[in-house]
PDB file of C-alpha atoms in Angstrom:
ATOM      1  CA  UNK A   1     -17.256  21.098  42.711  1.00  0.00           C
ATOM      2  CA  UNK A   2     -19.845  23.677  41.631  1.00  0.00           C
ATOM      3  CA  UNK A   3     -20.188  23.876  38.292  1.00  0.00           C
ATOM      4  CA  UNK A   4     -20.921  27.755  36.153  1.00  0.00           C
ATOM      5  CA  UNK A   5     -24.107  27.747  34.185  1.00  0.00           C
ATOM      6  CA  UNK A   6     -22.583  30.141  31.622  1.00  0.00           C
ATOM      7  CA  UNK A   7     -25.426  30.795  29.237  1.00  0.00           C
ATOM      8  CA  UNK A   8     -26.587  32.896  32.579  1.00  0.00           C
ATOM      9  CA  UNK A   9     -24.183  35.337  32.719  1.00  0.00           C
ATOM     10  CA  UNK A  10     -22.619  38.217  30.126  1.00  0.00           C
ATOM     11  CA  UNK A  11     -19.741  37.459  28.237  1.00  0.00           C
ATOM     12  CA  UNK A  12     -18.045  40.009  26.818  1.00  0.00           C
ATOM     13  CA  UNK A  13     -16.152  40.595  23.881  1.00  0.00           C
ATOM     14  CA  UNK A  14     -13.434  42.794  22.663  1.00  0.00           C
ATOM     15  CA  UNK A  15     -13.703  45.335  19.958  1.00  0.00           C
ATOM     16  CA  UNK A  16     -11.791  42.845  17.389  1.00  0.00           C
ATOM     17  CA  UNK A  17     -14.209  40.000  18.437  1.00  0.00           C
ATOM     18  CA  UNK A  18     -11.932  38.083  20.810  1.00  0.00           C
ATOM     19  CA  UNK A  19     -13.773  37.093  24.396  1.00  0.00           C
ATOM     20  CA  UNK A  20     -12.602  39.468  26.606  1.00  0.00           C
ATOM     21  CA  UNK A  21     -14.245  38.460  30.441  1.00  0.00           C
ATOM     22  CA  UNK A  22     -17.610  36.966  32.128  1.00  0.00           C
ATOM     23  CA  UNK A  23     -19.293  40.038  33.920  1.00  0.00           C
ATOM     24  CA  UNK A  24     -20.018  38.032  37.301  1.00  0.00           C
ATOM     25  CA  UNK A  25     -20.851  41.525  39.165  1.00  0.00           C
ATOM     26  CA  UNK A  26     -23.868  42.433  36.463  1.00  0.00           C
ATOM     27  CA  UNK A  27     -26.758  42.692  38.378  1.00  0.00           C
ATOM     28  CA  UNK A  28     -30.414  44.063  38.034  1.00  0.00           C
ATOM     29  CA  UNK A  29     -30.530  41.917  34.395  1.00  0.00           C
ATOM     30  CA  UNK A  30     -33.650  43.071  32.306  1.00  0.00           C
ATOM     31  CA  UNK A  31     -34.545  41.866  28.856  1.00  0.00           C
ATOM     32  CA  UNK A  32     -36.631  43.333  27.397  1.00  0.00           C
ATOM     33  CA  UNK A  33     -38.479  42.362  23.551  1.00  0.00           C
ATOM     34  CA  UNK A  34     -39.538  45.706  21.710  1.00  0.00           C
ATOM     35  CA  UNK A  35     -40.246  46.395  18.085  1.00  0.00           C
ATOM     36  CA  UNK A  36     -39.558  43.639  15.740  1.00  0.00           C
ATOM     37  CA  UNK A  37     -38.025  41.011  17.627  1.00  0.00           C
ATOM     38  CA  UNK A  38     -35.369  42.901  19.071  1.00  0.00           C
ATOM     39  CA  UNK A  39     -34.469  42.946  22.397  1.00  0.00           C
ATOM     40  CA  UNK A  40     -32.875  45.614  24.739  1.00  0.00           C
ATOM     41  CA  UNK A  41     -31.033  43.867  27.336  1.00  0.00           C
ATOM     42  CA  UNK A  42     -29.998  46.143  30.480  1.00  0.00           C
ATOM     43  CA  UNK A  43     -27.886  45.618  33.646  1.00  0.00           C
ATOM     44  CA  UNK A  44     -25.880  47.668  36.277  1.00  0.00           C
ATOM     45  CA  UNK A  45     -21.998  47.334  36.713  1.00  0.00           C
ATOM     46  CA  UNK A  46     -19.885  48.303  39.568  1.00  0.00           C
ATOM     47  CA  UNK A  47     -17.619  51.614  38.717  1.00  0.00           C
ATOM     48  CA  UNK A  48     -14.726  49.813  38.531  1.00  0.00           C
ATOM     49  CA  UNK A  49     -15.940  47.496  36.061  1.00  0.00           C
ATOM     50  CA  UNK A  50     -14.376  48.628  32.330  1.00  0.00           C
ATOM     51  CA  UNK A  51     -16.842  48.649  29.443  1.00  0.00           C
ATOM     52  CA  UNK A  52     -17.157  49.993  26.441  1.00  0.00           C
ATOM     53  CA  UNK A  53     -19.885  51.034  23.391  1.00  0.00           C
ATOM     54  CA  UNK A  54     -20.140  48.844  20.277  1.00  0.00           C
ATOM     55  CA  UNK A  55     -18.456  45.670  22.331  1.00  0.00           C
ATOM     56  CA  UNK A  56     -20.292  42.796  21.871  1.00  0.00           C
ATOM     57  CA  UNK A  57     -21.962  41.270  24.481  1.00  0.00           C
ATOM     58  CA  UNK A  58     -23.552  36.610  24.491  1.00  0.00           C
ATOM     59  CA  UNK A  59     -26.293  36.495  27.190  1.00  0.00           C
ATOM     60  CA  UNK A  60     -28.237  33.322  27.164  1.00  0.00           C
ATOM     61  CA  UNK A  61     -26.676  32.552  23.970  1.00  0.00           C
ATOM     62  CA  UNK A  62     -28.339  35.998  22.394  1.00  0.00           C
ATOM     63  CA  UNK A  63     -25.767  38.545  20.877  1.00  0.00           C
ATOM     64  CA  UNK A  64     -26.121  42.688  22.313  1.00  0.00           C
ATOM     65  CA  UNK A  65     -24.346  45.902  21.259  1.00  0.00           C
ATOM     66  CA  UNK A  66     -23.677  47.774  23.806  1.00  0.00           C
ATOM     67  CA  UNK A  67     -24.847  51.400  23.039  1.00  0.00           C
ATOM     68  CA  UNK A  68     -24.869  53.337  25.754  1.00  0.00           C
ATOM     69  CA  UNK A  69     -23.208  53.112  29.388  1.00  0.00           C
ATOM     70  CA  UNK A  70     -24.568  55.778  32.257  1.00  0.00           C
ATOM     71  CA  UNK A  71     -23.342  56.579  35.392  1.00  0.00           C
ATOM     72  CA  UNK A  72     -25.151  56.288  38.532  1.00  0.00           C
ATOM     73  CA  UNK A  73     -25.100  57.799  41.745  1.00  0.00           C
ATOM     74  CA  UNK A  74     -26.655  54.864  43.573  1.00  0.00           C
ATOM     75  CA  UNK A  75     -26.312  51.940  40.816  1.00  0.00           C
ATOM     76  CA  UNK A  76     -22.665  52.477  39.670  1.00  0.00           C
ATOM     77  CA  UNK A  77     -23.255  52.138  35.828  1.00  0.00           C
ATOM     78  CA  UNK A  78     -25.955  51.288  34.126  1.00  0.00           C
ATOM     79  CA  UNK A  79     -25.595  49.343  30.776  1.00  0.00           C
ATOM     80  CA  UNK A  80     -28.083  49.323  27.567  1.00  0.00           C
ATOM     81  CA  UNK A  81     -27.246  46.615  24.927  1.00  0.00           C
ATOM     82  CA  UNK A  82     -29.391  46.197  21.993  1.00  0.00           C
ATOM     83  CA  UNK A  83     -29.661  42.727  19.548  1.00  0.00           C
ATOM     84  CA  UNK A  84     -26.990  41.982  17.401  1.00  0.00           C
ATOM     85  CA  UNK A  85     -29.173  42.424  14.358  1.00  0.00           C
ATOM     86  CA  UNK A  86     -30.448  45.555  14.652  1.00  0.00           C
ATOM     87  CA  UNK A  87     -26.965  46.772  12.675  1.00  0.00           C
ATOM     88  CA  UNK A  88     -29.027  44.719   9.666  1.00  0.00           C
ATOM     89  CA  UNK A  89     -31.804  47.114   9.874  1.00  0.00           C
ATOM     90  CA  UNK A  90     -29.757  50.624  10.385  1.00  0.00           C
ATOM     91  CA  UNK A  91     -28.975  51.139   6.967  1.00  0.00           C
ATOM     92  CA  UNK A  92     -30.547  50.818   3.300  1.00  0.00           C
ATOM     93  CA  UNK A  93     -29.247  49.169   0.199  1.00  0.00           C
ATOM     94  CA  UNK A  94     -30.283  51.438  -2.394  1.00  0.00           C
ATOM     95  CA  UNK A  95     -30.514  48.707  -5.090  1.00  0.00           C
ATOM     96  CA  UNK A  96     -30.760  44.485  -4.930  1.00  0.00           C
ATOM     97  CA  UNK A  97     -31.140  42.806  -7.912  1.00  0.00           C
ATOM     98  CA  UNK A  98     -30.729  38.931  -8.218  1.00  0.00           C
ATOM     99  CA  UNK A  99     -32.523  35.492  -9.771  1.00  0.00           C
ATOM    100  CA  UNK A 100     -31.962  31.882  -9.994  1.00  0.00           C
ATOM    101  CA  UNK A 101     -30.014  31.861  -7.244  1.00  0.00           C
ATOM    102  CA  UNK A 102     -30.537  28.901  -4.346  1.00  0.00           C
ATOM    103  CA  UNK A 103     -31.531  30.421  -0.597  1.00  0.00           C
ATOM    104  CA  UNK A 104     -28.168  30.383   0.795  1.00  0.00           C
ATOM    105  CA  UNK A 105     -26.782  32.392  -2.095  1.00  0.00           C
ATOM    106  CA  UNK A 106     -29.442  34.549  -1.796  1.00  0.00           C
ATOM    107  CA  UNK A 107     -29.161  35.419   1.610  1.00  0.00           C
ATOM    108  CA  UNK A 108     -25.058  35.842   1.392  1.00  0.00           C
ATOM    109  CA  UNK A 109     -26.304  38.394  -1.533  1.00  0.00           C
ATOM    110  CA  UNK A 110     -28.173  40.717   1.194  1.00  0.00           C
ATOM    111  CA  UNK A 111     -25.290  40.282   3.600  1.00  0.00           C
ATOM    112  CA  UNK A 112     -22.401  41.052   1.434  1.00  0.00           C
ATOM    113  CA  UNK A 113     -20.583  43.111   2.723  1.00  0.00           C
ATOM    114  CA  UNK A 114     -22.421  43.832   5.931  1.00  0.00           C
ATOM    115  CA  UNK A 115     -19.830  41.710   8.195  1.00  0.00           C
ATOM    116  CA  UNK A 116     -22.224  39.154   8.745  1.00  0.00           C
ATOM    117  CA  UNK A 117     -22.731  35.529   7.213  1.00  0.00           C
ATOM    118  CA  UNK A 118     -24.777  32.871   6.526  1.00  0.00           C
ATOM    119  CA  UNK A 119     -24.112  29.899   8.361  1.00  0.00           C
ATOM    120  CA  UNK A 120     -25.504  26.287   7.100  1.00  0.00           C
ATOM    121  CA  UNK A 121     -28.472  26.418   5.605  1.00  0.00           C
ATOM    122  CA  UNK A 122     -30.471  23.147   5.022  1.00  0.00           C
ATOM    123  CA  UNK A 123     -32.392  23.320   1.512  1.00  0.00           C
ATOM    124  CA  UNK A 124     -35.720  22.191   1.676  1.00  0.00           C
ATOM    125  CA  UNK A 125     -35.648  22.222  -1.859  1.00  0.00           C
ATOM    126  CA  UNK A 126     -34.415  22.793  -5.080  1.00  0.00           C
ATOM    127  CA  UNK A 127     -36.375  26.276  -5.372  1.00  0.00           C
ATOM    128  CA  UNK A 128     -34.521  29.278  -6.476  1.00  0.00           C
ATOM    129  CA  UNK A 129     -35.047  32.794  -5.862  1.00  0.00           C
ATOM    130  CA  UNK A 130     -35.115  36.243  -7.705  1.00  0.00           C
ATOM    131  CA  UNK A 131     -35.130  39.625  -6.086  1.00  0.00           C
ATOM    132  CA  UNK A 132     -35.456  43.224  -7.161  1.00  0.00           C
ATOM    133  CA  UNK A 133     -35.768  45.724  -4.778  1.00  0.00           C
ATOM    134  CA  UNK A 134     -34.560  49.540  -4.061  1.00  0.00           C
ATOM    135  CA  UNK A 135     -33.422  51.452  -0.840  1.00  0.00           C
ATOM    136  CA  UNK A 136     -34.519  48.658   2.324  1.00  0.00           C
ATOM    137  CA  UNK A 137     -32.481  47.304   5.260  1.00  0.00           C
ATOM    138  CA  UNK A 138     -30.611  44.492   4.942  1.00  0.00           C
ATOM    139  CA  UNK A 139     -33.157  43.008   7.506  1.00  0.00           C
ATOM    140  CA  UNK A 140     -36.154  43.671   5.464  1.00  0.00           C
ATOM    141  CA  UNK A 141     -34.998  41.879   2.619  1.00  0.00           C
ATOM    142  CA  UNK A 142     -33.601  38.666   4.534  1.00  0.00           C
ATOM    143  CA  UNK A 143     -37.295  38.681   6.214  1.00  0.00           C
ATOM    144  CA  UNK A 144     -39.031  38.856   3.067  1.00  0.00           C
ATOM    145  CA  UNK A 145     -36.556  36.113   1.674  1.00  0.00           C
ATOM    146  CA  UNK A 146     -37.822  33.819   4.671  1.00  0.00           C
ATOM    147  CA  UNK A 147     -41.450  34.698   3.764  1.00  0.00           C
ATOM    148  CA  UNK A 148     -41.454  33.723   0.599  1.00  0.00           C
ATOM    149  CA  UNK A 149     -39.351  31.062   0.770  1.00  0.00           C
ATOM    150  CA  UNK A 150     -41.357  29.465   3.247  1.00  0.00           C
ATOM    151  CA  UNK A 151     -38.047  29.555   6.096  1.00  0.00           C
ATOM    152  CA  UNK A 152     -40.339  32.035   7.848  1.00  0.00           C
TER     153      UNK A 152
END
């Protein structure tokens, strides 16, 4: 019995978050890393394959967007997907103002209300943090958290 190495193909996800399908037919996979860690990851798709912008997309355990889907005359449809976090670093929070609060805190501060959350977060001390900062991403501040908290 052959076993599926999942983490190499593209799962795909419906618009409410729920797995949707594995795209066996993706072909011509590229990743590729551009500004700031993120990564554009792009493949081709038969015609009859259904996709759609904004689904979510796990390729070797890496979340994509998918932003934009063309058609091709000899390819069938080509498919650009962009990291997960780059919705943390489309828009600014005009004001963040915090102190003596512990990392974890800190960082579900930044995300509230972004639709993203902070999963476990070991402590590797009893430090806490203060912040005061006007009109950055979400992805700025979380990076300069991890700077100066030494998560980095």
């Amino acid at each position: 019995m052959k076993s599926l190495q999942l983490s190499n193909y593209i799962r795909a996800y419906k618009l409410n978050g729920e797995s949707q399908r594995i795209l066996k037919n993706a072909r011509n996979i590229t990743i590729d890393t551009v500004l700031n860690d993120m990564k554009t990851l792009e493949f081709t798709l038969p015609y009859s394959e259904s996709l759609q912008t904004e689904q979510n997309l796990i390729y070797r355990n890496e979340r994509f967007i998918v932003k934009k889907i063309e058609q091709s005359r000899q390819n069938g449809k080509v498919v650009t997907a962009y990291s997960a976090f780059i919705e943390l670093a489309d828009r600014t929070i005009k004001k963040i103002e915090f102190q003596n609060l512990s990392f974890q805190a800190a960082a579900e501060k930044i995300l509230n209300n972004s639709g993203w959350t902070v999963g476990h977060v070991e402590e590797i001390s009893n430090e806490v943090f203060a912040m005061i900062d006007e009109n950055k991403t979400r992805m700025y501040l979380l990076r300069e958290l991890a700077r100066v908290s030494g998560y980095e």
